[in-house]
Amino acid sequence: MSHQISVMVHTPAHSGIGGALTYESGTAHTAGTLVRVPLGSRELLGVVWGGAAPHADSGETAPMQLRAIASVLEGLTPLNAHWRQLVQFAASYYQRSAGEVALAALPSQLRDLSAEQWARRLKRKPKVVAAYEGATQTIPTPTEEQAQVLADIATHKGPFLLFGNTGSGKTEVYLRAAQAVLEHNPQAQILVMVPEINLTPQLEERFRARFCPQWGADCLVSMHSSLTPAQRLKNWLAAHSGEARIVLGTRMAVFASMPHLQLIVVDEEHDPSYKQQEGARYSARDLAIYRGQLEGAKVILGSATPSLESWHHSRPATTSEPAGRYMRLAMPSRVGQGALPLVRRVDMNRQPYKTVFSNHLLDAMRERVTRGEQILVLLNRRGYAPVLNCNDCGWKSECPHCSAFRVFHKLDRTLRCHHCGFTQPVPRACPSCGNLDISPLGRGTEQLEEHLAELLADVRRPDGEPIRIARIDADSTRLKGELERQLAEVHAGAVDVLVGTQMIAKGHDFRRVTLVAALNTDGALFSSDFRAPERLFSLLMQAAGRAGRDATMNLVSPCEMWVQSHHPQHPLFEALKQHDYPAFAEQQLKERAQATLPPFSFQALVRAEARSQEAAQGFLNAAREAGAALADELMVDLYPAVPMTIQRVANIERAQMLIECTSRKALQHFLAHWQADLHALRNAHRQVIRWAVDVDPLAI
């Protein structure tokens, strides 16, 4: 007797195959079993999704001939029901196929290994795990605030929003909460998520020092895109088997197979990096909340500047509205008497034209360096200059393939597009008129590093040595291990002034930094993106938090943050000066409520890409017409198609259409039924290369 089994394979959203495929098998297989199945001329990894239905051969002609599964990956425990339910929910909510989400969540090497290769891998003798030889960590006594927060986490269900100022000891709360879970349950597993890879080594080191001496060197594994395929498979298997007690990773880790998950920590929960921007555009933070509910695991979201959505969901009850779904826990004080930096605002309207650093700021920087203190300079734009310009004819370094400018990089004398990667040597003369005098417009971190070296050339360190300036951005840390090396130099005190992009503003514990300077901050104040002020305030608050983390550095003079702006009296800077996130959040939420913007409404974007803007917009407007009747019935607003902010990338035109509704349920209902229209329209709009639905978009 053979069995019909449902198998989920990787089928892209555009294929029109959204569910599981049916195969034949001589034996029944438990749901969650990994199998290899034929699809067309290929053989793919699949996950058994449904129960097996036995059927006997009646001798009559079968209505269709089912293909048999090729092989089973033996020795692997089936993926459990909670994991499959998480995948099913993510696929449904974010409008993708379940197979695409399920298979993308598995290590690439597992997808590629044949049954024979997998069998050979199983026969390998496991390596003997060496004893942990790292430095033992002195466990600090928790502060009163930390103790209260930990007591609340222990006695309440959550989810929790841990609102703690930079330097308040949120990481120590994570460590102690994890320790309590591990000591209570001998099998418990913990998922700790960070927004970016560059934060992982630092946090991993602290977790290893705390847990490896007691639970073994193999109790913790990491998951992020910098791992090799072999490392990722090894770590995934350790988590799947329950051998790894703690998984530390970026957004992809939310789909890690962890059968005994009991605690999820999402550090810096406000960070946009938790939102996937390709394929299934899921929010790992939001899926962490869902997974916690699904598996009965506690969830801690931590941030000094929470997202406005999380802040709204953790609101206390009032006479006019009930309390939010999250429990808000506050830690306003810094550990060890460290003080938050004094925020100074510089009115650039009173500075000479084209001033980069005001004289008062330069004097403050000189004073700090001569005392052996460190400085961070934040400019969120890499390269030497954003544009190269000809003053005679007006030529600018536009990218021929994108509707954007190529950035001038002086170190290798190139013009590089940060969107498509197109790179050319800097021309000797203007390509348009032949003028030899072409000059850079604007500033990037490269130019800032060079300019500071000139301005501070006469400054000496306490030992009489010249000042040392370093730069950390996506260009300077491109090589493997370079970021870790540069951060180690900063921590060791070998760098006096660190220039960088937002990479230096997040999560790093620089003990000797006493001054932070933020340049060119005004662009986000009047952006068309309603989330721009939230992102700017978060970035500046996080950057300010790098200063004054060591209380002894405040003994000579207070630590400072300098913000240069042409609008120093803007309410955002007023709230920043007071380190008053609640006031900023209240003002922003009031504006959003008046405009019915998230979190008071729910949005989705449909993006289309084609060889011409007309084709992309034509597809979206046709989709708008097809869904108009249902949208009216459900009170869903469909806006006309418009070009994206950067409408052409790599010679592909891009357009988008916004969908908005005050009911999440109605929006989801509309999107689910509208999918059939989108697939049907694809046949009539052959010029469209691809389209995608982005639910809860972060950038419009």
XYZ file of C-alpha atoms in Angstrom:
700
model
C 0.000 0.000 0.000
C 1.354 3.434 -0.921
C 0.712 6.750 0.779
C -0.007 10.214 -0.544
C 2.001 12.843 1.340
C 1.952 16.641 1.124
C 5.406 18.161 0.697
C 6.309 21.832 0.863
C 9.050 22.796 -1.614
C 10.559 26.150 -2.515
C 8.092 27.706 -4.947
C 8.488 31.447 -5.606
C 5.462 33.679 -5.049
C 5.204 34.332 -8.812
C 4.889 30.644 -9.685
C 1.247 30.533 -8.638
C 1.933 27.361 -6.612
C 1.228 28.545 -3.109
C 0.658 25.309 -1.215
C 2.124 21.863 -0.746
C 2.611 19.372 -3.584
C 1.393 15.782 -3.356
C 3.852 12.902 -3.748
C 3.659 9.140 -3.376
C 5.583 7.191 -0.774
C 5.821 3.540 0.153
C 5.794 4.420 3.855
C 4.040 7.066 5.924
C 6.202 9.990 7.057
C 5.630 12.233 10.041
C 4.841 15.874 9.299
C 8.045 17.897 9.523
C 10.248 15.149 8.022
C 12.828 16.405 5.510
C 12.719 14.613 2.169
C 14.153 15.041 -1.292
C 11.571 15.114 -4.078
C 11.592 15.490 -7.881
C 10.188 18.715 -9.333
C 10.438 18.999 -13.083
C 13.938 17.916 -14.004
C 15.395 18.853 -10.617
C 15.505 17.198 -7.227
C 14.766 19.501 -4.284
C 14.649 19.402 -0.530
C 11.124 19.470 0.847
C 9.332 19.359 4.181
C 6.501 16.881 4.723
C 3.619 19.155 5.615
C 0.428 17.108 5.870
C -0.515 13.702 7.158
C -0.137 10.649 4.955
C -3.307 9.339 3.311
C -3.021 5.592 2.469
C -4.642 4.468 -0.753
C -4.809 1.004 -2.310
C -4.295 0.286 -5.988
C -7.821 -0.442 -7.303
C -6.604 -1.545 -10.675
C -8.522 1.231 -12.385
C -6.856 3.996 -14.323
C -5.663 6.634 -11.854
C -6.830 10.175 -12.590
C -3.229 11.410 -12.261
C 0.175 9.836 -11.876
C 1.907 10.925 -8.664
C 5.684 11.062 -8.541
C 7.435 9.246 -5.708
C 9.654 10.978 -3.177
C 13.331 10.380 -3.959
C 14.734 9.902 -0.457
C 14.409 10.771 3.210
C 17.048 12.606 5.253
C 17.514 10.017 7.965
C 18.723 10.844 11.452
C 16.960 14.217 11.677
C 14.120 14.782 14.101
C 11.080 16.153 12.212
C 10.525 19.914 12.412
C 7.878 20.364 15.085
C 4.322 21.669 14.726
C 5.151 25.057 16.276
C 7.880 25.691 13.692
C 5.561 24.741 10.842
C 2.823 26.962 12.246
C 5.269 29.886 12.481
C 6.216 29.398 8.826
C 2.566 29.085 7.782
C 1.653 32.287 9.624
C 4.611 34.226 8.189
C 3.770 33.099 4.659
C 0.096 34.004 5.056
C 0.660 37.372 6.735
C 3.457 38.537 4.421
C 1.766 37.184 1.278
C 4.365 34.624 0.192
C 4.256 30.889 -0.451
C 4.787 28.700 2.612
C 7.361 26.623 0.730
C 9.454 29.691 -0.019
C 9.493 30.744 3.651
C 10.056 27.211 4.991
C 12.967 26.321 2.708
C 14.615 29.746 2.958
C 14.645 29.257 6.740
C 16.759 26.094 6.410
C 20.566 26.176 5.934
C 21.606 26.304 2.276
C 23.932 23.331 2.689
C 21.042 21.220 4.007
C 19.046 22.132 0.895
C 21.922 21.172 -1.401
C 23.103 17.872 0.125
C 21.884 14.698 -1.582
C 20.718 11.767 0.545
C 24.080 10.028 -0.040
C 26.074 13.105 0.991
C 23.876 13.490 4.058
C 24.418 9.827 4.986
C 28.197 10.297 4.716
C 27.972 13.377 6.920
C 26.092 11.418 9.587
C 28.867 8.811 9.685
C 31.511 11.391 10.585
C 32.742 11.180 14.132
C 31.680 14.278 16.044
C 34.542 16.523 17.040
C 35.434 16.544 20.700
C 34.299 19.865 22.117
C 37.169 21.598 23.853
C 36.616 23.003 27.301
C 35.832 26.692 27.470
C 39.068 28.597 28.011
C 37.824 32.168 27.925
C 38.127 34.632 30.752
C 35.730 34.040 33.626
C 33.325 36.899 34.066
C 32.764 38.715 37.325
C 29.004 38.796 37.750
C 27.931 42.266 38.881
C 25.352 42.837 41.577
C 22.090 43.926 39.932
C 20.939 47.495 40.507
C 17.593 48.150 42.150
C 16.054 48.884 38.749
C 17.453 45.679 37.236
C 16.217 43.622 40.197
C 12.713 45.088 39.879
C 12.619 44.419 36.129
C 13.787 40.826 36.611
C 11.133 40.288 39.282
C 8.461 41.581 36.886
C 9.695 39.301 34.102
C 9.623 36.314 36.443
C 6.084 36.953 37.692
C 4.301 38.176 34.557
C 3.575 36.577 31.214
C 4.669 39.411 28.909
C 5.531 40.288 26.178
C 7.782 42.909 27.775
C 9.144 46.167 26.412
C 12.346 46.896 28.340
C 12.743 50.671 28.003
C 16.215 51.321 29.392
C 18.504 54.259 28.778
C 21.800 53.595 27.031
C 24.170 52.254 29.689
C 21.360 51.219 32.050
C 22.398 47.558 31.910
C 19.834 45.974 29.572
C 22.342 43.272 28.577
C 22.746 42.246 32.215
C 18.964 41.848 32.426
C 19.056 39.585 29.347
C 21.863 37.521 30.892
C 20.121 37.087 34.238
C 16.735 36.319 32.654
C 18.434 33.673 30.484
C 20.245 32.200 33.475
C 16.997 31.908 35.428
C 15.378 30.017 32.532
C 18.338 27.644 32.092
C 18.534 26.874 35.798
C 14.796 26.234 36.023
C 14.578 23.840 33.058
C 17.404 21.438 32.074
C 16.256 21.438 28.418
C 15.234 25.083 27.928
C 16.528 27.041 24.938
C 16.899 30.800 24.523
C 16.895 32.917 21.362
C 18.741 36.247 21.505
C 18.416 38.482 18.451
C 20.510 41.504 17.465
C 19.865 43.799 14.494
C 23.262 43.691 12.791
C 26.187 41.317 12.431
C 28.696 43.857 13.754
C 26.997 43.717 17.174
C 27.067 39.912 17.344
C 30.750 39.257 18.342
C 30.630 41.700 21.266
C 27.383 40.284 22.686
C 28.454 36.708 21.939
C 31.612 37.222 23.980
C 29.578 38.350 27.013
C 27.150 35.439 26.743
C 29.976 32.910 26.350
C 31.828 34.281 29.373
C 28.648 34.008 31.457
C 27.282 30.628 30.344
C 30.038 28.470 28.828
C 31.907 27.813 32.124
C 28.730 26.240 33.562
C 26.948 24.741 30.537
C 29.892 23.916 28.255
C 31.620 25.549 25.300
C 29.001 24.231 22.861
C 25.981 25.639 24.719
C 25.877 28.744 22.507
C 25.796 29.050 18.707
C 25.420 32.045 16.431
C 23.345 32.476 13.276
C 24.011 35.244 10.785
C 24.888 35.689 7.128
C 28.657 35.985 7.708
C 28.913 32.310 8.646
C 30.086 29.837 6.035
C 27.451 27.330 4.787
C 29.135 24.586 6.821
C 29.126 26.697 10.003
C 25.496 27.633 9.524
C 24.467 23.995 9.056
C 26.464 22.909 12.119
C 24.889 25.611 14.294
C 21.393 24.937 12.945
C 21.722 21.230 13.731
C 22.940 22.058 17.265
C 19.843 24.214 17.827
C 17.503 21.685 16.188
C 18.778 18.815 18.342
C 18.534 20.872 21.537
C 22.290 20.617 22.108
C 22.698 24.398 21.800
C 20.961 26.075 24.714
C 21.368 29.642 23.423
C 21.097 30.857 19.822
C 22.440 34.338 19.152
C 21.670 35.754 15.731
C 20.294 38.356 13.375
C 16.777 38.397 11.900
C 17.161 34.999 10.174
C 17.447 33.380 13.623
C 13.736 33.935 14.294
C 13.121 30.839 12.135
C 15.728 28.689 13.918
C 14.375 25.243 14.810
C 14.448 25.259 18.627
C 12.197 22.531 20.087
C 12.530 23.714 23.703
C 12.320 27.490 23.239
C 11.343 29.326 26.439
C 12.758 32.849 26.143
C 13.191 35.257 23.214
C 15.191 38.486 23.540
C 15.066 41.111 20.774
C 17.816 43.655 21.483
C 17.547 47.133 19.904
C 14.024 46.181 18.849
C 13.500 49.516 17.081
C 16.150 48.806 14.459
C 14.930 48.701 10.813
C 17.365 45.829 10.141
C 14.840 43.424 11.650
C 12.709 43.945 8.526
C 13.716 41.717 5.623
C 13.873 43.634 2.331
C 14.047 40.773 -0.187
C 11.852 37.724 -0.759
C 9.421 37.320 2.126
C 9.539 40.790 3.646
C 8.966 39.709 7.230
C 9.596 41.618 10.449
C 11.664 39.387 12.724
C 10.625 41.470 15.742
C 6.921 40.953 15.061
C 7.413 37.256 14.305
C 9.290 36.926 17.617
C 6.172 38.175 19.411
C 4.001 35.674 17.501
C 6.452 32.822 18.127
C 6.475 33.592 21.847
C 2.685 33.327 21.978
C 2.777 30.147 19.913
C 5.331 28.322 22.055
C 4.506 29.814 25.450
C 7.908 31.530 25.562
C 8.487 34.885 27.230
C 9.537 37.698 24.902
C 11.653 40.712 25.919
C 11.959 43.624 23.484
C 14.755 45.951 24.579
C 15.643 49.475 23.460
C 16.559 52.954 24.674
C 14.472 54.326 21.803
C 11.648 51.841 21.169
C 9.787 51.841 17.878
C 6.625 53.924 18.120
C 4.600 50.788 17.402
C 6.068 48.988 20.425
C 5.753 52.109 22.573
C 2.073 52.377 21.635
C 1.488 48.667 22.305
C 2.979 49.064 25.806
C 0.898 52.119 26.771
C -0.606 52.142 30.266
C -4.383 52.103 30.616
C -6.208 55.459 30.662
C -9.819 56.526 31.049
C -10.176 56.736 27.269
C -8.379 53.555 26.134
C -7.265 50.199 27.560
C -3.649 49.235 28.217
C -1.508 47.954 25.383
C -0.618 44.309 24.719
C 2.938 44.637 26.066
C 4.132 45.278 29.602
C 6.482 48.257 29.775
C 9.495 47.962 32.092
C 11.618 51.081 32.672
C 15.294 51.471 33.613
C 16.011 55.227 33.384
C 19.324 55.251 35.323
C 22.791 54.387 34.099
C 24.802 51.722 35.889
C 27.659 52.895 38.116
C 26.667 56.545 38.449
C 27.421 57.193 34.788
C 25.676 60.343 33.600
C 23.927 60.896 30.284
C 25.871 63.358 28.120
C 25.090 67.055 28.052
C 23.582 67.871 24.625
C 24.888 71.061 23.005
C 23.248 72.463 19.882
C 25.225 74.558 17.398
C 23.257 76.969 15.203
C 24.960 76.601 11.830
C 23.133 79.715 10.541
C 25.587 81.748 12.640
C 28.661 79.988 11.273
C 30.640 81.112 8.214
C 29.457 79.646 4.894
C 30.603 76.066 4.248
C 31.788 75.558 7.843
C 32.137 71.852 8.587
C 33.120 72.010 12.270
C 32.301 75.064 14.388
C 35.224 76.594 16.285
C 33.658 75.785 19.661
C 33.333 72.124 18.691
C 36.936 71.999 17.469
C 38.147 73.520 20.746
C 36.190 70.912 22.703
C 37.671 68.121 20.577
C 41.232 69.393 21.096
C 40.691 69.536 24.846
C 39.346 65.981 24.998
C 42.190 64.478 22.942
C 44.915 66.145 24.996
C 43.378 64.552 28.104
C 43.487 61.090 26.512
C 39.737 60.859 25.911
C 38.034 59.599 22.768
C 35.628 61.269 20.323
C 32.997 59.902 17.936
C 32.019 61.890 14.848
C 28.805 60.711 13.191
C 27.996 61.390 9.542
C 25.554 58.991 7.956
C 27.034 59.171 4.455
C 30.005 57.132 3.283
C 32.443 57.924 0.479
C 34.379 61.146 -0.044
C 31.552 63.168 -1.602
C 28.050 62.215 -2.756
C 28.471 63.937 -6.143
C 31.227 65.033 -8.501
C 30.316 68.240 -10.304
C 31.453 70.428 -13.235
C 30.947 74.132 -12.500
C 31.112 75.089 -16.206
C 28.379 72.940 -17.763
C 26.591 71.543 -14.710
C 27.560 67.895 -15.364
C 27.138 65.652 -12.314
C 28.283 62.089 -11.687
C 24.946 60.439 -12.443
C 24.801 56.663 -12.672
C 23.884 55.634 -16.255
C 21.901 52.678 -14.883
C 20.102 54.271 -11.908
C 18.261 57.474 -11.101
C 20.945 58.331 -8.545
C 24.411 59.857 -8.406
C 27.615 57.880 -8.231
C 29.567 58.624 -5.064
C 33.159 59.876 -5.295
C 35.603 57.618 -3.392
C 38.957 59.357 -3.168
C 41.033 56.486 -1.788
C 40.745 54.407 -4.964
C 39.802 57.360 -7.244
C 36.487 55.834 -8.321
C 32.915 56.878 -8.901
C 30.740 54.157 -7.362
C 26.976 53.701 -7.435
C 25.762 52.475 -4.042
C 22.605 51.036 -5.628
C 23.784 48.891 -8.538
C 27.523 48.799 -7.820
C 28.565 50.314 -11.180
C 32.111 51.654 -10.738
C 34.388 53.725 -12.992
C 37.667 55.588 -12.492
C 37.263 59.313 -11.865
C 37.487 61.097 -15.247
C 40.446 63.421 -15.814
C 38.106 66.041 -17.238
C 34.373 66.675 -17.472
C 32.899 64.025 -19.823
C 30.458 66.629 -21.114
C 32.548 69.738 -21.826
C 36.170 68.752 -21.186
C 36.639 71.138 -18.251
C 39.590 69.969 -16.136
C 38.194 71.582 -12.988
C 35.597 69.098 -11.686
C 35.024 69.202 -7.936
C 33.227 67.244 -5.223
C 29.880 68.428 -3.843
C 28.876 67.580 -0.285
C 30.776 65.463 2.218
C 31.124 61.823 3.125
C 33.027 60.069 5.887
C 36.201 59.818 3.761
C 36.362 63.593 3.329
C 35.519 64.170 6.976
C 38.401 61.931 8.079
C 40.804 63.842 5.812
C 39.471 67.256 6.895
C 39.773 66.424 10.595
C 43.365 65.307 10.129
C 44.148 68.778 8.736
C 42.210 70.695 11.417
C 43.708 68.726 14.312
C 47.213 68.240 12.921
C 48.765 70.248 15.778
C 46.999 68.320 18.552
C 49.004 65.842 20.615
C 47.958 62.930 22.806
C 49.025 62.920 26.473
C 52.110 60.880 25.510
C 53.135 63.496 22.935
C 52.228 61.326 19.969
C 50.207 62.786 17.023
C 46.445 62.365 17.047
C 45.083 59.126 15.582
C 41.922 59.263 13.481
C 40.094 56.184 12.177
C 37.018 55.633 10.033
C 34.423 52.862 10.312
C 31.831 52.484 7.550
C 30.763 49.914 4.969
C 33.826 50.731 2.810
C 36.514 50.539 5.507
C 35.167 47.271 6.933
C 34.589 45.409 3.676
C 37.329 42.824 4.280
C 36.629 39.905 6.621
C 37.747 40.608 10.181
C 38.417 44.289 9.514
C 35.512 45.544 11.633
C 36.581 43.467 14.629
C 40.180 44.699 14.262
C 39.174 48.360 14.108
C 36.767 48.075 17.044
C 39.498 46.369 19.086
C 41.786 49.363 18.397
C 39.093 51.756 19.616
C 38.524 49.721 22.792
C 42.295 49.568 23.396
C 42.571 53.369 23.216
C 44.697 53.366 20.055
C 42.193 55.675 18.302
C 41.455 59.224 19.448
C 38.791 60.255 16.949
C 36.489 57.731 15.299
C 34.595 58.936 12.222
C 31.782 56.769 10.983
C 28.243 56.128 9.841
C 25.430 54.672 11.932
C 27.575 51.532 12.343
C 29.395 53.234 15.250
C 26.221 54.463 16.963
C 24.642 51.147 17.903
C 25.293 48.969 20.887
C 29.064 49.430 21.252
C 30.427 49.869 24.771
C 33.204 52.423 24.225
C 34.428 53.135 27.755
C 36.659 56.163 26.960
C 34.367 58.134 24.655
C 33.429 61.479 26.237
C 32.316 63.513 23.220
C 30.024 62.661 20.312
C 29.514 65.055 17.388
C 26.654 64.645 14.892
C 26.863 66.461 11.533
C 24.342 67.055 8.727
C 21.316 65.972 10.753
C 18.693 68.257 9.177
C 17.697 66.162 6.153
C 15.328 63.913 8.107
C 13.507 66.789 9.818
C 11.453 67.648 6.730
C 11.463 64.318 4.878
C 8.412 63.050 2.989
C 8.848 59.760 4.897
C 6.770 60.016 8.070
C 9.176 57.645 9.850
C 12.261 59.816 9.187
C 12.053 61.843 12.460
C 11.697 58.622 14.467
C 14.800 57.151 12.812
C 16.802 60.369 13.320
C 15.887 60.698 16.991
C 16.741 57.047 17.561
C 20.108 57.398 15.802
C 21.053 60.532 17.760
C 19.961 59.065 21.096
C 21.894 55.874 20.395
C 24.965 57.878 19.337
C 24.736 60.038 22.454
C 24.630 56.843 24.482
C 28.170 55.961 23.412
C 29.486 58.840 25.610
C 29.866 58.762 29.368
C 29.463 55.020 29.857
C 32.353 55.042 32.342
C 31.490 57.245 35.328
C 35.167 58.052 36.002
C 35.384 59.866 32.655
C 32.831 62.387 33.933
C 34.998 63.437 36.877
C 37.090 65.948 34.901
C 34.245 67.451 32.882
C 30.755 66.282 31.830
C 30.526 64.131 28.723
C 28.904 65.887 25.784
C 27.057 65.426 22.552
C 27.300 68.232 19.984
C 24.623 68.499 17.307
C 25.209 70.934 14.436
C 21.960 72.051 12.804
C 20.346 74.886 10.872
C 17.187 74.252 12.943
C 18.483 73.918 16.522
C 15.123 74.905 18.063
C 13.257 72.036 16.368
C 11.151 70.025 18.898
C 13.160 66.910 18.060
C 16.364 68.542 19.316
C 14.538 69.930 22.360
C 13.530 66.375 23.335
C 17.055 65.129 22.577
C 18.563 67.769 24.878
C 16.420 66.458 27.736
C 17.012 62.792 26.756
C 13.234 62.663 26.852
C 12.106 59.849 24.588
C 8.577 59.700 26.110
C 7.959 63.372 25.191
C 9.201 62.804 21.646
C 7.092 59.645 21.291
C 3.992 61.398 22.613
C 4.355 64.237 20.095
C 4.993 61.847 17.192
C 2.094 59.545 18.096
C -0.223 62.531 18.373
C 0.732 63.602 14.826
C 0.309 60.059 13.507
C -3.092 59.670 15.155
C -4.259 62.911 13.516
C -3.039 61.682 10.120
C -4.237 58.074 10.714
C -0.761 56.683 10.128
C 0.705 53.521 11.715
C 0.269 52.368 14.441
C -3.257 53.814 14.049
C -3.646 52.251 10.608
C -2.091 49.387 8.681
C -0.270 49.568 5.372
C 0.998 47.423 2.543
C 2.974 48.344 -0.552
C 2.857 46.613 -3.899
C 6.038 47.176 -5.865
C 6.474 46.384 -9.552
C 9.616 46.329 -11.677
C 9.700 46.581 -15.481
C 11.841 47.893 -18.332
C 9.701 51.034 -18.503
C 7.976 53.127 -15.869
C 4.742 53.013 -17.903
C 4.683 49.208 -17.801
C 5.331 49.084 -14.045
C 2.655 51.662 -13.261
C 0.265 50.102 -15.794
C 0.401 46.773 -13.973
C -0.211 48.403 -10.583
C -3.092 50.579 -11.806
C -4.699 47.546 -13.467
C -4.365 45.691 -10.155
C -5.965 48.675 -8.427
C -8.967 48.500 -10.744
C -9.268 44.734 -10.282
C -9.382 45.080 -6.493
C -11.479 48.248 -6.316
C -14.833 46.581 -5.577
C -13.498 44.420 -2.729
C -11.474 47.364 -1.380
C -14.602 49.534 -1.192
C -16.493 46.759 0.567
C -13.744 46.312 3.182
C -12.990 50.078 3.478
C -9.452 49.619 2.175
C -7.812 52.619 0.484
C -5.943 51.919 -2.764
C -3.755 54.829 -3.848
C -2.634 55.376 -7.471
C 0.702 53.974 -8.595
C 3.714 56.308 -8.362
C 7.437 55.922 -9.112
C 9.612 54.845 -6.191
C 11.942 57.440 -4.647
C 14.829 55.962 -6.626
C 12.794 54.896 -9.600
C 15.496 53.252 -11.714
C 18.093 50.778 -10.417
C 20.316 48.738 -12.758
C 18.167 49.850 -15.742
C 15.011 48.487 -14.112
C 12.148 50.938 -13.572
C 10.369 50.647 -10.226
C 6.899 51.794 -9.171
C 4.830 51.315 -6.055
C 1.231 51.506 -4.855
C 0.190 52.122 -1.256
C -2.672 50.215 0.378
C -4.028 51.433 3.710
C -6.740 50.375 6.146
C -7.641 51.057 9.768
C -8.302 47.320 10.303
C -5.452 44.803 10.125
C -7.957 41.974 9.654
C -9.685 43.724 6.727
C -6.329 44.496 5.078
C -5.216 40.871 5.376
C -8.551 39.665 3.995
C -8.202 41.989 1.021
C -4.591 41.009 0.276
C -5.358 37.276 0.455
C -8.216 37.555 -2.057
C -6.350 40.037 -4.255
C -3.450 37.623 -4.863
C -5.425 35.806 -7.583
C -5.944 39.106 -9.457
C -2.225 39.906 -9.280
C -1.266 36.502 -10.680
C -3.871 36.754 -13.433
C -2.723 40.248 -14.459
C 0.859 39.055 -14.837
C -0.088 37.225 -18.025
C -1.556 40.389 -19.532
C 1.448 42.520 -18.493
C 4.398 40.559 -19.851
C 6.752 43.525 -19.524
C 6.605 43.319 -15.740
C 9.751 41.539 -14.536
C 8.622 41.008 -10.964
C 6.198 42.280 -8.375
C 6.044 41.918 -4.611
C 3.759 42.772 -1.718
C 5.380 44.374 1.319
C 3.143 44.196 4.397
C 3.901 46.732 7.169
C 6.546 48.532 5.065
C 9.166 50.644 6.835
C 10.009 52.862 3.860
C 7.579 54.395 1.387
